[in-house]
Every structure is written in C-alpha cells, then in structure tokens.
Short mmCIF file of C-alpha atoms in Angstrom, two decimals:
data_model
loop_
_atom_site.label_atom_id
_atom_site.label_comp_id
_atom_site.label_asym_id
_atom_site.label_seq_id
_atom_site.Cartn_x
_atom_site.Cartn_y
_atom_site.Cartn_z
CA LYS A 1 -0.19 0.06 -0.37
CA THR A 2 3.01 2.62 0.68
CA ALA A 3 5.05 1.80 -2.37
CA ARG A 4 2.18 2.10 -4.55
CA HIS A 5 1.12 5.73 -2.68
CA PHE A 6 4.31 6.64 -3.02
CA LEU A 7 4.70 6.16 -6.60
CA LEU A 8 0.68 7.07 -7.18
CA GLU A 9 1.77 10.77 -5.83
CA ILE A 10 5.57 10.73 -7.25
CA HIS A 11 4.67 9.40 -10.40
CA GLN A 12 8.33 10.35 -12.01
CA PRO A 13 10.41 9.99 -9.54
CA GLU A 14 13.05 11.57 -12.23
CA ARG A 15 12.71 14.62 -11.24
CA PHE A 16 13.70 15.59 -8.25
CA ASP A 17 18.06 15.57 -8.39
CA ASN A 18 18.21 15.05 -4.51
CA HIS A 19 16.92 12.91 -1.53
CA LYS A 20 16.94 17.00 -0.18
CA GLN A 21 13.75 17.86 -3.02
CA LEU A 22 12.47 15.37 -2.29
CA ALA A 23 11.67 15.31 1.53
CA ALA A 24 10.72 18.45 1.45
CA TYR A 25 7.42 18.16 -1.17
CA LEU A 26 7.23 15.20 0.97
CA GLY A 27 7.09 17.47 3.39
CA LEU A 28 9.64 16.10 5.40
CA ALA A 29 12.35 18.35 5.51
CA PRO A 30 13.75 19.72 9.00
CA LYS A 31 12.66 24.37 9.15
CA VAL A 32 16.15 26.19 8.71
CA ARG A 33 16.38 29.80 9.12
CA GLN A 34 19.56 31.07 8.50
CA SER A 35 20.72 35.17 9.27
CA GLY A 36 24.06 35.18 8.18
CA GLU A 37 26.15 32.61 9.44
CA THR A 38 23.66 31.71 12.12
CA ARG A 39 21.96 28.60 10.79
CA ARG A 40 19.23 26.99 12.97
CA GLU A 41 16.67 23.69 12.58
CA GLY A 42 13.99 23.13 13.73
CA GLY A 43 11.45 20.99 12.97
CA VAL A 44 9.36 19.10 10.21
CA LEU A 45 8.35 20.99 7.76
CA ARG A 46 5.16 20.13 7.14
CA SER A 47 4.03 20.95 3.57
CA GLY A 48 3.55 19.64 0.90
CA ARG A 49 1.96 16.12 0.34
CA GLY A 50 0.20 14.80 3.91
CA GLY A 51 -1.42 12.20 2.66
CA LEU A 52 1.68 10.30 1.68
CA ARG A 53 3.16 11.72 4.64
CA ALA A 54 0.83 10.54 6.73
CA THR A 55 0.73 7.29 4.50
CA LEU A 56 4.53 7.00 5.55
CA VAL A 57 4.31 7.18 8.28
CA GLU A 58 1.79 4.27 9.00
CA GLY A 59 4.25 2.62 6.83
CA CYS A 60 6.57 2.34 9.17
CA TRP A 61 4.90 1.91 12.28
CA ARG A 62 4.51 -1.64 10.41
CA TRP A 63 8.14 -1.89 9.30
CA VAL A 64 9.78 -1.58 13.05
CA ARG A 65 7.07 -3.84 14.29
CA ASP A 66 8.29 -6.08 11.72
CA ASP A 67 11.71 -4.99 10.25
CA ALA A 68 14.88 -6.34 13.06
CA GLU A 69 16.87 -3.07 11.95
CA ALA A 70 14.20 -0.82 11.90
CA ARG A 71 13.03 -2.28 15.01
CA ALA A 72 17.01 -0.92 16.17
CA ALA A 73 17.62 2.08 14.53
CA TYR A 74 14.26 3.04 15.16
CA GLY A 75 15.48 2.72 18.65
CA ARG A 76 18.63 4.20 18.15
CA LEU A 77 16.78 7.79 16.99
CA CYS A 78 14.71 7.40 20.24
CA ARG A 79 17.25 7.39 22.43
CA ASN A 80 18.83 10.41 20.45
CA THR A 81 15.86 12.36 20.32
CA GLY A 82 13.76 11.60 23.02
CA CYS A 83 11.18 11.74 21.15
CA PRO A 84 8.63 8.97 19.41
CA GLN A 85 7.39 10.60 16.98
CA LYS A 86 10.89 13.24 16.22
CA ALA A 87 11.84 8.69 15.57
CA ILE A 88 9.22 7.93 13.35
CA TYR A 89 9.05 10.79 10.51
CA ALA A 90 13.35 10.27 10.48
CA LEU A 91 12.06 6.96 9.85
CA ALA A 92 9.62 7.79 7.70
CA ARG A 93 11.78 10.10 5.23
CA ARG A 94 14.34 7.55 5.65
CA MET A 95 11.92 5.62 3.83
CA ALA A 96 10.75 7.69 0.97
CA VAL A 97 14.78 7.94 0.26
CA ASN A 98 14.82 4.48 -0.47
CA LEU A 99 11.85 3.82 -2.01
CA TRP A 100 12.91 6.81 -3.89
CA CYS A 101 16.11 5.29 -4.86
CA MET A 102 14.50 1.61 -6.07
CA LEU A 103 13.07 3.72 -8.23
CA THR A 104 15.27 5.82 -9.84
CA ARG A 105 17.81 3.83 -10.33
CA LYS A 106 15.85 0.50 -10.79
CA GLN A 107 18.28 -1.37 -7.81
CA ASP A 108 16.18 -3.34 -5.34
CA TYR A 109 16.69 -2.23 -0.94
CA ARG A 110 20.11 -2.48 -0.12
CA PRO A 111 20.99 -1.70 3.37
CA ALA A 112 24.43 -1.43 4.89
CA ALA A 113 26.49 -3.91 5.99
CA GLN A 114 25.50 -4.77 9.29
CA PRO A 115 25.33 -7.50 11.63
CA GLY A 116 22.22 -10.21 11.13
CA ALA A 117 21.82 -8.15 7.24
CA LYS A 118 22.14 -11.69 5.67
CA ALA A 119 18.60 -13.44 7.74
CA LEU A 120 16.90 -10.50 7.01
CA ARG A 121 17.96 -11.04 3.11
CA PRO A 122 14.76 -13.11 2.29
CA LEU A 123 12.23 -9.67 3.60
CA ARG A 124 13.48 -6.97 2.19
CA ALA A 125 13.95 -9.11 -1.78
CA ALA A 126 10.07 -9.70 -0.81
CA ALA A 127 9.59 -6.00 -0.27
CA ALA A 128 11.75 -5.32 -3.41
CA ALA A 129 8.92 -7.69 -4.93
CA ARG A 130 5.96 -5.88 -3.61
CA LEU A 131 7.78 -2.05 -4.88
CA ARG A 132 8.50 -4.13 -8.57
CA ARG A 133 4.44 -4.63 -8.68
CA ALA A 134 3.22 -2.10 -7.32
CA ALA A 135 5.52 0.27 -10.19
CA ALA A 136 4.09 -2.69 -12.74
CA ALA A 137 0.22 -2.02 -11.94
CA PRO A 138 -1.84 -0.06 -14.08
CA ILE A 139 -1.84 3.78 -12.47
CA LEU A 140 -5.20 4.59 -12.09
CA ALA A 141 -6.46 8.14 -12.13
CA PRO A 142 -7.11 10.40 -8.98
CA PRO A 143 -10.98 11.00 -8.21
CA PRO A 144 -12.27 14.32 -9.13
CA ILE A 145 -12.24 17.24 -6.75
CA ARG A 146 -15.24 18.59 -6.23
CA PRO A 147 -15.48 21.89 -5.11
CA LYS A 148 -16.86 21.90 -1.01
CA LEU A 149 -20.54 24.19 -1.48
CA GLY A 150 -21.04 26.17 1.14
CA LEU A 151 -24.05 27.98 2.59
CA GLY A 152 -23.79 31.50 2.99
#
C-alpha cells in the first residue's frame, strides 16, 4: 500500500535531483532559519503531500513492528531525539528516500552492511518484489475534485 501510494503521488521520481528535494516535497525536511552565519534547524516542515506523508508514517510503524533492523534504528533514534514521533518521522523520511532511490536507480533495497543483515535478506527480497509489482500495476487517475458547497 505504501509503495503504491508513493508511486502514485510521486509519479516521476526522476524529476527530483536529490533526496533533499524529495523530502521537502513530502514535507519531511527540517525547517531551516538562517541569517548570516547563524543557522538553526527546527521541526519538520509540514508542507507538501500530507496524505503521502501520513501513509509513510503508518508504513513506518509497520516497518518497525516487522523488521528487526528498522526496530533497532527506531530505538536508536528514540534514544537520540527523546521523542517517538521525531524518530518515526525520521524513519518515514528514510523510507521515502529508499523508495525514491530504488525507483530512480532501478535497484532492489540494499541496506548498509550490518550484523545479521544476511538473515533479513529474504524479507527485503519480498518487499522489493511488492514494490516492483506496485510499479508495474496500472496507475489509476485520482478521483475528480468536487468543489465544496458552502451556505453563506
């Protein structure tokens, strides 16, 4: 579901030059306030594709539940940030960047070499196959937008 929604919303992943543009488009990039040499990074910039962002966050909760590597990354991010919501948003950004890289480079998911990664290879192969099937499925046009009729 997440990969299909990502593909439907992004449609042409090659239009983004880098992962930072993708994150900004999705609203998963940090706010940056800069004046002279002072640079402050704030919370997440919540502009962009809200529906896709919500789908990515929900997909990340499932990813954390089902994948030991994602669970370890989530735990590490929770310890570093002190906030589960920040950690899951960081994983949502990571998932979006992984999906974008897989689509633009036409490669399967390849995590960084870590202990125990070999045992997780069958799970990743299944996830990559689901993404390929979602990419091969016909893309349906979104429903037409109906204007809101207000009284007054």
